Amino acid sequence: MIRNFFKVAYRNLLRNKGFSIINILGLAVGMASAMIILLWIQNEVSYDQFHEKKDRIYEAWNRAEFSGELNCWNTTPKVLARTLERDLPEVEQAVRVDWANSRLFSIGEKRLTVEGSIVDSNFLQVFSFPLLKGNTASCLKDMHSVVLTEKLAKKIYGDEDPMGKVLQAGDAGYKITGVFDRIPEGSHFQFDAFLSGETLAKFRRPSWSNIGIFTYVQLAEQADAKALQDKFPDLVRKHVVPEVQADMGVGREEAEKAVNTFVFTLRPLRDIHLGSHTSDELTPSGDIRYVYIFGALAGFILLLACVNFVNLSTATSARRMREIGIRKVMGSIKQQLITQFLTESVMLALGAMVLAFGLVALLLPLFNQFTDKSTEFSYFLQPVTLAWVIGGTLVVGILSGAYPSFLLSSFSTIQVLKGSATGITGKKDFLRSGLVVFQFAVSSALIAATLIVYQQLSYMQNKDLGYSKEQVLVINETRALRENEKNYRDELATDSRVINASVSSHMPGEKNIRGTEAFAKDRLGTSAHSEFHIDIFCVDYDYLNTLGIELANGRNFSRDFPSDSSAIVINETAAYEFGWTPETALDKRVITSGQTEYHV
């Protein structure tokens, strides 16, 4: 009986080639679209899930409220990690990670720029990046030691063993003490090298005001992150308030007001990529809202494909009326007819699935290029995933064919043989009419959403950013020239094709680590006194002119004013935060941590 079902279904599909091709192709495109979106979702939700201790690793955050607005950032004082290990028994170990930095290494006559980060010596004991060569417990303990990816090691040394070799960076030599495999794409650490934290003295500087490092903590197995977080205010009062008193030259009451910038929280490692909405991330983060939106989009696309399938099946049902009548006269019961039509529907769905796999394999390289991802088709070949896809296809086939099957099998034998069945295209077929309306409504909504997103992206690309980015080129890592950096800039400026040339610590709009706590001197001791975090850009005299940045008030830095060595130019937002306006800010005094004073 089952064999006969498949045989008849196969003959009917061949007899109606046009209908079969259109139905299979429509369902395949919908399934392929949903599968590609699901690949993207799987990539997003899998970030940092490969670490063995992922459920016990948290990132420390700062949280503060300025002018009634809640601000969060995930860089912390460098002294926080060691303090947590010493004062809180729930913390097994803490590790600090510096911002990504490009370093120019010399290997004989070769010059190579390497993207790396400075980390604590226990970094590889907390995070699971297995070494191919070297000892996890000791490879980063010595000063000027470095661990490389296997790809980078082969790029530098070929098949030669890199262990013990020295990479030269300026006057410092970095000894290769370990080689690890490539970092998975689903990691918010994307570096080619990890350098020992003992390399820089700033890792050892015990200052709570020196914010600019990422701190991760590994909790004990039974530790409660929420209970641990409740202990942070006492830790701040114990360590931060006395330092702020001495550092800012204020009384304890003023210092306690200032420590609102040291409200620490813990964020699980698994939530960093999709749950972090700060601008100071090691790598660009995602957004869980996009996962929900694209998941719903995949569902709607698949639903539209199923609705299209139902509409096509019911629209062509008139061709099957006499076949149904003859089958009923010959003794077929309703359940057999339903099974027959469901078999055809499932065969169409399976054919669409095979075609969808082909479309996904064909389009995946273009999709990866568009999204800057490296998702792989092999994900669908994993047994569990393949079982879900096949099971989902069977469900789609059954659900898509259920209504046509029940509709066609319900016709009266006498009415069908007389050619007077009204349930096919008559006024009573409200469900089919509703499906058509739904199909057009969802399609219209998707088209409208696409146009809105396109217009929004166009607006973002053409919005005035406050500086000119046209005809401006950026040459990265010129600091490797050290004392010759300014000479290089001056040489560029002499070229007839160059209007202006400037050196700065960061690109405009780029998050930087040269941040500090600051307050307005004229508000010290008043109820309006408040301290907040500012980012600092170190620039030369030509920076504003090169980028076409206009001043709302005042003047640019000038070589004619030696006192400009202690001057700063602030933006309007900072002026309002200090309690001034752009018109009243001139010659006001700003005090930063360490009681360093600047004039505006």
CSV table of N, CA, C and O in Angstrom, one decimal, residues 326-367:
chain,number,residue,atom,x,y,z
A,326,ILE,N,-13.3,8.8,-9.2
A,326,ILE,CA,-13.1,7.4,-9.6
A,326,ILE,C,-12.5,6.6,-8.5
A,326,ILE,O,-12.9,5.4,-8.2
A,327,ARG,N,-11.6,7.2,-7.7
A,327,ARG,CA,-11.0,6.5,-6.6
A,327,ARG,C,-12.1,6.1,-5.5
A,327,ARG,O,-12.1,5.0,-5.0
A,328,LYS,N,-13.0,7.0,-5.3
A,328,LYS,CA,-14.0,6.8,-4.3
A,328,LYS,C,-15.0,5.7,-4.8
A,328,LYS,O,-15.4,4.8,-4.0
A,329,VAL,N,-15.3,5.7,-6.1
A,329,VAL,CA,-16.2,4.7,-6.7
A,329,VAL,C,-15.5,3.3,-6.6
A,329,VAL,O,-16.1,2.3,-6.4
A,330,MET,N,-14.1,3.3,-6.8
A,330,MET,CA,-13.4,2.0,-6.7
A,330,MET,C,-13.2,1.5,-5.3
A,330,MET,O,-12.6,0.5,-5.1
A,331,GLY,N,-13.6,2.3,-4.3
A,331,GLY,CA,-13.5,1.9,-2.9
A,331,GLY,C,-12.6,2.6,-2.0
A,331,GLY,O,-12.4,2.2,-0.8
A,332,SER,N,-11.9,3.6,-2.5
A,332,SER,CA,-10.9,4.3,-1.7
A,332,SER,C,-11.7,5.1,-0.6
A,332,SER,O,-12.7,5.7,-0.8
A,333,ILE,N,-11.2,5.0,0.6
A,333,ILE,CA,-11.8,5.7,1.7
A,333,ILE,C,-11.1,7.0,1.9
A,333,ILE,O,-10.0,7.3,1.4
A,334,LYS,N,-11.7,7.9,2.7
A,334,LYS,CA,-11.1,9.3,2.9
A,334,LYS,C,-9.7,9.3,3.5
A,334,LYS,O,-8.9,10.0,3.0
A,335,GLN,N,-9.4,8.4,4.4
A,335,GLN,CA,-8.1,8.3,5.0
A,335,GLN,C,-7.0,8.0,4.0
A,335,GLN,O,-5.9,8.5,4.0
A,336,GLN,N,-7.4,7.1,3.0
A,336,GLN,CA,-6.4,6.7,2.0
A,336,GLN,C,-6.2,7.9,1.1
A,336,GLN,O,-5.0,8.1,0.6
A,337,LEU,N,-7.2,8.6,0.7
A,337,LEU,CA,-7.0,9.8,-0.1
A,337,LEU,C,-6.1,10.8,0.6
A,337,LEU,O,-5.2,11.4,0.0
A,338,ILE,N,-6.4,11.0,1.9
A,338,ILE,CA,-5.6,12.0,2.6
A,338,ILE,C,-4.1,11.6,2.6
A,338,ILE,O,-3.2,12.4,2.4
A,339,THR,N,-3.9,10.3,2.9
A,339,THR,CA,-2.5,9.8,2.9
A,339,THR,C,-1.9,9.9,1.5
A,339,THR,O,-0.7,10.3,1.4
A,340,GLN,N,-2.6,9.7,0.5
A,340,GLN,CA,-2.1,9.8,-0.9
A,340,GLN,C,-1.6,11.3,-1.1
A,340,GLN,O,-0.5,11.5,-1.6
A,341,PHE,N,-2.5,12.2,-0.8
A,341,PHE,CA,-2.1,13.6,-1.1
A,341,PHE,C,-1.0,14.1,-0.1
A,341,PHE,O,-0.2,14.9,-0.5
A,342,LEU,N,-1.0,13.6,1.1
A,342,LEU,CA,0.1,14.0,2.0
A,342,LEU,C,1.4,13.4,1.6
A,342,LEU,O,2.5,14.1,1.7
A,343,THR,N,1.4,12.2,1.0
A,343,THR,CA,2.6,11.6,0.4
A,343,THR,C,3.2,12.5,-0.7
A,343,THR,O,4.4,12.8,-0.7
A,344,GLU,N,2.3,13.0,-1.6
A,344,GLU,CA,2.8,13.9,-2.6
A,344,GLU,C,3.3,15.2,-2.0
A,344,GLU,O,4.4,15.7,-2.5
A,345,SER,N,2.7,15.7,-1.0
A,345,SER,CA,3.1,16.9,-0.4
A,345,SER,C,4.5,16.7,0.3
A,345,SER,O,5.4,17.6,0.1
A,346,VAL,N,4.7,15.6,1.0
A,346,VAL,CA,6.0,15.3,1.6
A,346,VAL,C,7.1,15.1,0.6
A,346,VAL,O,8.2,15.6,0.7
A,347,MET,N,6.8,14.4,-0.5
A,347,MET,CA,7.8,14.3,-1.6
A,347,MET,C,8.2,15.6,-2.2
A,347,MET,O,9.4,15.8,-2.5
A,348,LEU,N,7.2,16.5,-2.4
A,348,LEU,CA,7.6,17.8,-2.9
A,348,LEU,C,8.5,18.5,-1.9
A,348,LEU,O,9.4,19.2,-2.2
A,349,ALA,N,8.1,18.4,-0.6
A,349,ALA,CA,8.9,19.1,0.5
A,349,ALA,C,10.4,18.5,0.5
A,349,ALA,O,11.3,19.3,0.6
A,350,LEU,N,10.5,17.2,0.4
A,350,LEU,CA,11.8,16.6,0.4
A,350,LEU,C,12.6,17.0,-0.8
A,350,LEU,O,13.8,17.3,-0.8
A,351,GLY,N,11.9,17.1,-2.0
A,351,GLY,CA,12.6,17.6,-3.2
A,351,GLY,C,13.1,19.0,-3.0
A,351,GLY,O,14.2,19.4,-3.4
A,352,ALA,N,12.2,19.8,-2.4
A,352,ALA,CA,12.6,21.2,-2.1
A,352,ALA,C,13.7,21.3,-1.1
A,352,ALA,O,14.6,22.2,-1.2
A,353,MET,N,13.8,20.4,-0.1
A,353,MET,CA,14.9,20.4,0.8
A,353,MET,C,16.2,20.1,0.1
A,353,MET,O,17.2,20.8,0.4
A,354,VAL,N,16.2,19.1,-0.8
A,354,VAL,CA,17.5,18.8,-1.5
A,354,VAL,C,17.9,20.0,-2.4
A,354,VAL,O,19.1,20.4,-2.4
A,355,LEU,N,17.0,20.7,-3.0
A,355,LEU,CA,17.3,21.9,-3.8
A,355,LEU,C,17.7,23.0,-2.9
A,355,LEU,O,18.7,23.8,-3.3
A,356,ALA,N,17.1,23.1,-1.7
A,356,ALA,CA,17.5,24.2,-0.8
A,356,ALA,C,18.9,24.0,-0.3
A,356,ALA,O,19.7,25.0,-0.2
A,357,PHE,N,19.3,22.7,-0.1
A,357,PHE,CA,20.7,22.5,0.3
A,357,PHE,C,21.7,23.0,-0.8
A,357,PHE,O,22.7,23.5,-0.5
A,358,GLY,N,21.3,22.7,-2.0
A,358,GLY,CA,22.1,23.1,-3.1
A,358,GLY,C,22.2,24.6,-3.2
A,358,GLY,O,23.3,25.2,-3.5
A,359,LEU,N,21.1,25.3,-3.0
A,359,LEU,CA,21.1,26.8,-3.0
A,359,LEU,C,21.9,27.4,-1.9
A,359,LEU,O,22.7,28.3,-2.1
A,360,VAL,N,21.8,26.8,-0.7
A,360,VAL,CA,22.6,27.2,0.4
A,360,VAL,C,24.1,27.1,0.1
A,360,VAL,O,24.9,28.0,0.4
A,361,ALA,N,24.5,25.9,-0.4
A,361,ALA,CA,25.9,25.7,-0.7
A,361,ALA,C,26.4,26.7,-1.7
A,361,ALA,O,27.6,27.1,-1.7
A,362,LEU,N,25.6,27.0,-2.7
A,362,LEU,CA,25.9,27.9,-3.8
A,362,LEU,C,26.0,29.4,-3.3
A,362,LEU,O,27.0,30.1,-3.7
A,363,LEU,N,25.1,29.8,-2.4
A,363,LEU,CA,25.0,31.2,-2.0
A,363,LEU,C,25.8,31.5,-0.7
A,363,LEU,O,26.1,32.7,-0.4
A,364,LEU,N,26.3,30.5,0.0
A,364,LEU,CA,27.0,30.7,1.3
A,364,LEU,C,28.2,31.6,1.2
A,364,LEU,O,28.5,32.4,2.0
A,365,PRO,N,29.1,31.4,0.1
A,365,PRO,CA,30.3,32.2,0.0
A,365,PRO,C,29.9,33.7,-0.1
A,365,PRO,O,30.5,34.6,0.5
A,366,LEU,N,28.9,34.0,-0.9
A,366,LEU,CA,28.4,35.4,-1.1
A,366,LEU,C,27.9,35.9,0.2
A,366,LEU,O,28.1,37.1,0.6
A,367,PHE,N,27.1,35.1,0.9
A,367,PHE,CA,26.6,35.5,2.2
A,367,PHE,C,27.7,35.8,3.2
A,367,PHE,O,27.6,36.8,4.0
